[in-house]
Tab-separated table of C-alpha atoms and ligand atoms in Angstrom:
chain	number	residue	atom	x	y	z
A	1	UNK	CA	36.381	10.280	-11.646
A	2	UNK	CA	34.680	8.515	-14.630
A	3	UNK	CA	34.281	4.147	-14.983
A	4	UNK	CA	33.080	4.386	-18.591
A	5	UNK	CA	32.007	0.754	-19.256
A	6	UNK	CA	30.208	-1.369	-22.566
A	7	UNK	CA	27.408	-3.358	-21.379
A	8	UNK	CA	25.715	-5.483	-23.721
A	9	UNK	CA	21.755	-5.575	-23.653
A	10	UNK	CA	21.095	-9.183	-25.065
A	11	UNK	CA	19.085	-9.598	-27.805
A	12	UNK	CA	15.427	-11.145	-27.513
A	13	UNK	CA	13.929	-13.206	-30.262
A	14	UNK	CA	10.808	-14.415	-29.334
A	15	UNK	CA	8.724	-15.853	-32.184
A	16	UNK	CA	4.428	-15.000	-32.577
A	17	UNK	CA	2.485	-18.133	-31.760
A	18	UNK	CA	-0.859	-18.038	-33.179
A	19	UNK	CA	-3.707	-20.341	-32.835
A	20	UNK	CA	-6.814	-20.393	-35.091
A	21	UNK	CA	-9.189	-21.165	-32.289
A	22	UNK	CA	-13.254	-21.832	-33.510
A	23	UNK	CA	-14.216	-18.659	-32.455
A	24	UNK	CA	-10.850	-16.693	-33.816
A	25	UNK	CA	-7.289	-16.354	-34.011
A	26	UNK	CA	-5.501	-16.356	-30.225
A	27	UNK	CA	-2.188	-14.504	-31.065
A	28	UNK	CA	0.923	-14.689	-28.377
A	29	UNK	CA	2.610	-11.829	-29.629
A	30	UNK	CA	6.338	-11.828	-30.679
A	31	UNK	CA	9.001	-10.078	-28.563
A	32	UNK	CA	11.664	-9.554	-31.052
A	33	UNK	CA	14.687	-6.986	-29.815
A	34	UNK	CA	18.599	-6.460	-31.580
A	35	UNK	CA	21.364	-6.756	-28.992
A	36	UNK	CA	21.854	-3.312	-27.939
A	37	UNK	CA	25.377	-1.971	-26.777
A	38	UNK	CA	24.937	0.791	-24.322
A	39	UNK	CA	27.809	2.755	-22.978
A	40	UNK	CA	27.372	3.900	-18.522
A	41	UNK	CA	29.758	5.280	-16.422
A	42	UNK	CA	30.043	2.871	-13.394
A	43	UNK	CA	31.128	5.842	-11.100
A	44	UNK	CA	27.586	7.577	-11.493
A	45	UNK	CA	25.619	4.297	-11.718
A	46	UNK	CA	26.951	3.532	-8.114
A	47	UNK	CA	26.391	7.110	-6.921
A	48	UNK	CA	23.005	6.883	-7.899
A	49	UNK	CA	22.752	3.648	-6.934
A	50	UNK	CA	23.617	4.893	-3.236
A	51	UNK	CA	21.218	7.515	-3.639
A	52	UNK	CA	18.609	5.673	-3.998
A	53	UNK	CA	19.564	2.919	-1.198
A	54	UNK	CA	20.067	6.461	1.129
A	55	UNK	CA	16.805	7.626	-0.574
A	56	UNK	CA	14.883	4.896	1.306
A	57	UNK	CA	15.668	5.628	4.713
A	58	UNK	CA	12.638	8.499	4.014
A	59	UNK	CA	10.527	6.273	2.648
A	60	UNK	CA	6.336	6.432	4.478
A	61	UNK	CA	6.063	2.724	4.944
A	62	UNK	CA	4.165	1.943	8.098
A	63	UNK	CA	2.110	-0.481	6.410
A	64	UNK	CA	4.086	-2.537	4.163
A	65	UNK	CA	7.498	-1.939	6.573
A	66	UNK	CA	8.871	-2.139	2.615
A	67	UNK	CA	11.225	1.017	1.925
A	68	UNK	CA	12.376	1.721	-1.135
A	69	UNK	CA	14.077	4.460	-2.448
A	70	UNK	CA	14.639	5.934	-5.960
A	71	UNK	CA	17.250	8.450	-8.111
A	72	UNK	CA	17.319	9.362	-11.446
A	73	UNK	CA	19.144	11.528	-13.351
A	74	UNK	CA	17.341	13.272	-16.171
A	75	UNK	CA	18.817	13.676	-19.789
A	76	UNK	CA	17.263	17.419	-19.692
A	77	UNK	CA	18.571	18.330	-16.730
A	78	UNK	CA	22.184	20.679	-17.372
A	79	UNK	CA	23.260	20.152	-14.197
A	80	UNK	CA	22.577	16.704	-13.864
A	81	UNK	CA	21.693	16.621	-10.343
A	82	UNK	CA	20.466	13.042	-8.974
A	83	UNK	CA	16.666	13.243	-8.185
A	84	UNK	CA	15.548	11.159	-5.339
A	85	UNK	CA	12.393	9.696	-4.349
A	86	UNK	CA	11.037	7.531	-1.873
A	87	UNK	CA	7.701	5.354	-1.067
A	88	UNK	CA	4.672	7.431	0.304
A	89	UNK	CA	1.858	4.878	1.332
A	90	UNK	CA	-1.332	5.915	2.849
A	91	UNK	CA	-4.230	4.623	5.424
A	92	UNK	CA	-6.041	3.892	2.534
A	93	UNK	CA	-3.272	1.782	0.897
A	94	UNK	CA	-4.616	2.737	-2.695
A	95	UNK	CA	-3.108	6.110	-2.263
A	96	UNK	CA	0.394	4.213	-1.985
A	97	UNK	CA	2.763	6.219	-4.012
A	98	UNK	CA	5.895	4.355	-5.122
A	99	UNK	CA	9.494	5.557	-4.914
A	100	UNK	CA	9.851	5.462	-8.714
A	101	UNK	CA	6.661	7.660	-9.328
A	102	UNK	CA	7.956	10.121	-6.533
A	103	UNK	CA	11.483	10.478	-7.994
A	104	UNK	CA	9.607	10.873	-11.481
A	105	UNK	CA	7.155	13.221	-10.646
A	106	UNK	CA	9.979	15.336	-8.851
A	107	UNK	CA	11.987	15.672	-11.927
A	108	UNK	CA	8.413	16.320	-14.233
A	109	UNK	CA	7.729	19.265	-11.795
A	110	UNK	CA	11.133	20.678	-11.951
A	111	UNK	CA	10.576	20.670	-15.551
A	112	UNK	CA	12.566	17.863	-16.806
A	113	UNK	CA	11.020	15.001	-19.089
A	114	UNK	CA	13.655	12.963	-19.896
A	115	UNK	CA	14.868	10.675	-18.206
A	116	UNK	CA	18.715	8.772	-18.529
A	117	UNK	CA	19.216	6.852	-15.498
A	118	UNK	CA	16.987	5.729	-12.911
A	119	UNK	CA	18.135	3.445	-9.970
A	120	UNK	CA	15.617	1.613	-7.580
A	121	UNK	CA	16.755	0.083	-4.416
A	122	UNK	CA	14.113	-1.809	-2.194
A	123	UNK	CA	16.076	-2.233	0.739
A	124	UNK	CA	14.757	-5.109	2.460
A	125	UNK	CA	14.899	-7.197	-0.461
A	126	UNK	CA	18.352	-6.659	-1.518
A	127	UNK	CA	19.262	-10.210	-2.115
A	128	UNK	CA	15.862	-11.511	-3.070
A	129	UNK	CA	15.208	-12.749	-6.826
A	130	UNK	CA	14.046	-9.911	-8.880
A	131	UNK	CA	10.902	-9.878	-9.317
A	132	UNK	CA	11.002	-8.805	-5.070
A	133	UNK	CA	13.133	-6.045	-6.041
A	134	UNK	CA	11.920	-4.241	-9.854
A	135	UNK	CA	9.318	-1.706	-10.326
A	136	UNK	CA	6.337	-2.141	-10.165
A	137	UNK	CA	3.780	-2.264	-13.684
A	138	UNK	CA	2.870	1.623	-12.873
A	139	UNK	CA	6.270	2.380	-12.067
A	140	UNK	CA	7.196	0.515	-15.808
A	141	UNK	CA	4.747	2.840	-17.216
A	142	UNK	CA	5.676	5.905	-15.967
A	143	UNK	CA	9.148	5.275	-16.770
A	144	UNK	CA	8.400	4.818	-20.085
A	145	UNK	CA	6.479	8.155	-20.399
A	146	UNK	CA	9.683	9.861	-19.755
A	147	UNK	CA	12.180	7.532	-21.496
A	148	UNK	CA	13.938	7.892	-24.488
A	149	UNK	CA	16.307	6.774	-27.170
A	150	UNK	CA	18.947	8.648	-26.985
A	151	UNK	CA	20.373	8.232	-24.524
A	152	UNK	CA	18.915	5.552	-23.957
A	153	UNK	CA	17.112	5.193	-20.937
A	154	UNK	CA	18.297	2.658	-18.334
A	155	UNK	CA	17.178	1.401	-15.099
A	156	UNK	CA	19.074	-0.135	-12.562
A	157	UNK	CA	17.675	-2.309	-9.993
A	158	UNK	CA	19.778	-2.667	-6.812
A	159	UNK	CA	20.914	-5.648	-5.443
A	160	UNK	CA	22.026	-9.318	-5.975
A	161	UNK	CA	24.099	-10.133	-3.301
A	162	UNK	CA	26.697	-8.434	-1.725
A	163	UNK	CA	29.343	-8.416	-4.841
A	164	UNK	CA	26.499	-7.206	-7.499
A	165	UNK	CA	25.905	-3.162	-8.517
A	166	UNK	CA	22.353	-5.077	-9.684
A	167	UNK	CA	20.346	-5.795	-12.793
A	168	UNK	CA	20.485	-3.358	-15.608
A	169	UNK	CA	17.683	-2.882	-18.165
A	170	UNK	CA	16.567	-0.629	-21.406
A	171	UNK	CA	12.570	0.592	-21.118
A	172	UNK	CA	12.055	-2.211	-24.006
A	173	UNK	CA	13.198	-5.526	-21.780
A	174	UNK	CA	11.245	-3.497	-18.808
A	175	UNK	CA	8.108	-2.802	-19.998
A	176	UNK	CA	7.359	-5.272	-23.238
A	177	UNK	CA	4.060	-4.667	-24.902
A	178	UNK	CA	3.867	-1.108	-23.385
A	179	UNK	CA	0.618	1.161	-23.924
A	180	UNK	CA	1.924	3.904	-25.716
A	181	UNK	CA	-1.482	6.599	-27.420
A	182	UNK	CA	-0.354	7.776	-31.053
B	201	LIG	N1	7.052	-0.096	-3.941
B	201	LIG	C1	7.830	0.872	-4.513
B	201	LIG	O1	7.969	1.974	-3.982
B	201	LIG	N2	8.439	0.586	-5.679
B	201	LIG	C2	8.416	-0.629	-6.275
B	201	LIG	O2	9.018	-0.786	-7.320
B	201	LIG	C3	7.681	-1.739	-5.665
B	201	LIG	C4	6.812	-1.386	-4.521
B	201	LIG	C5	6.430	0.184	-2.643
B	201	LIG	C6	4.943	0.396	-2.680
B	201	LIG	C7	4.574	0.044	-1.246
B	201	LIG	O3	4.748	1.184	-0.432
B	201	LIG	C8	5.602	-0.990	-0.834
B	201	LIG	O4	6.654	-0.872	-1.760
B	201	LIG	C9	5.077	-2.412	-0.818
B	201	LIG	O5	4.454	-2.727	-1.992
């Protein structure tokens, strides 16, 4: 069964502010973004959605006690299977791999480079604001290494209280400003 559903990504119009300071101009840049209609089918944003909430339950988190778990499905990928991933942290803490990165570098290594949807579900922080609950500035960045236009890539972050599938973004209201090498 297939929920097709119109979601509307809201446009941003942030204006530049810049400052001619003594010693130089101080630029704030502008974040300027059209409204962008993007079309999801609700039935596989839940699945994955569950995936990654099921996902966690594997997670390595003896230090942080913070599961989360990850799924994506990749635009390359014919069969469309959900790809799941899970936190891996480490003695030495900077090894700490995040669920994102897991379920990302999972799909790479399978061959796959594109990726369509990606859910994130940190489990204990379900109904936390959510900036307790969204990737991470890595994460953001290796998201956009694999994202792409069409179809747009989208990223779901679980959670919101117990009525809410959770907040949906495009790699553009993610990760503003990205580094991206030409
Ligand atoms: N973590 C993730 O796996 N993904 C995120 O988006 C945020 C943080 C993990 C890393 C670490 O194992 C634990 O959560 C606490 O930071």
């Amino acid at each position: 069964m297939s929920t097709p559903a119109t979601i509307m990504l809201p446009a941003v119009d942030r204006a530049a502010a810049v400052t001619e300071t003594p010693l130089g101009r101080l630029t704030v840049p502008a974040q300027v973004l059209p409204e962008r209609r993007v079309t999801v089918d609700l039935t596989t944003l839940l699945a994955l959605r569950d995936a990654a909430r099921s996902a966690a339950a594997n997670a390595h988190a003896p230090y942080s006690r913070f599961t989360v778990g990850a799924a994506a499905i990749m635009a390359d990928d014919p069969q469309r299977r959900m790809i799941i991933g899970a936190n891996v942290e480490n003695a030495t803490y900077g090894a700490t791999i995040c669920a994102e990165r897991t379920a990302l570098a999972q799909a790479a290594a399978l061959g796959f480079r594109r990726v369509e949807l990606l859910a994130v579900s940190c489990t204990q922080a379900l109904d936390a604001p959510l900036a307790d609950r969204s990737p991470c500035g890595i994460c953001r960045q290796t998201i956009a290494e694999f994202a792409s236009d069409d179809p747009p890539t989208l990223v779901l972050v679980d959670g919101g209280g117990a009525d809410a599938i959770g907040d949906l973004l495009d790699i553009d209201r993610l990760l503003p400003h990205g580094f991206r090498l030409r």
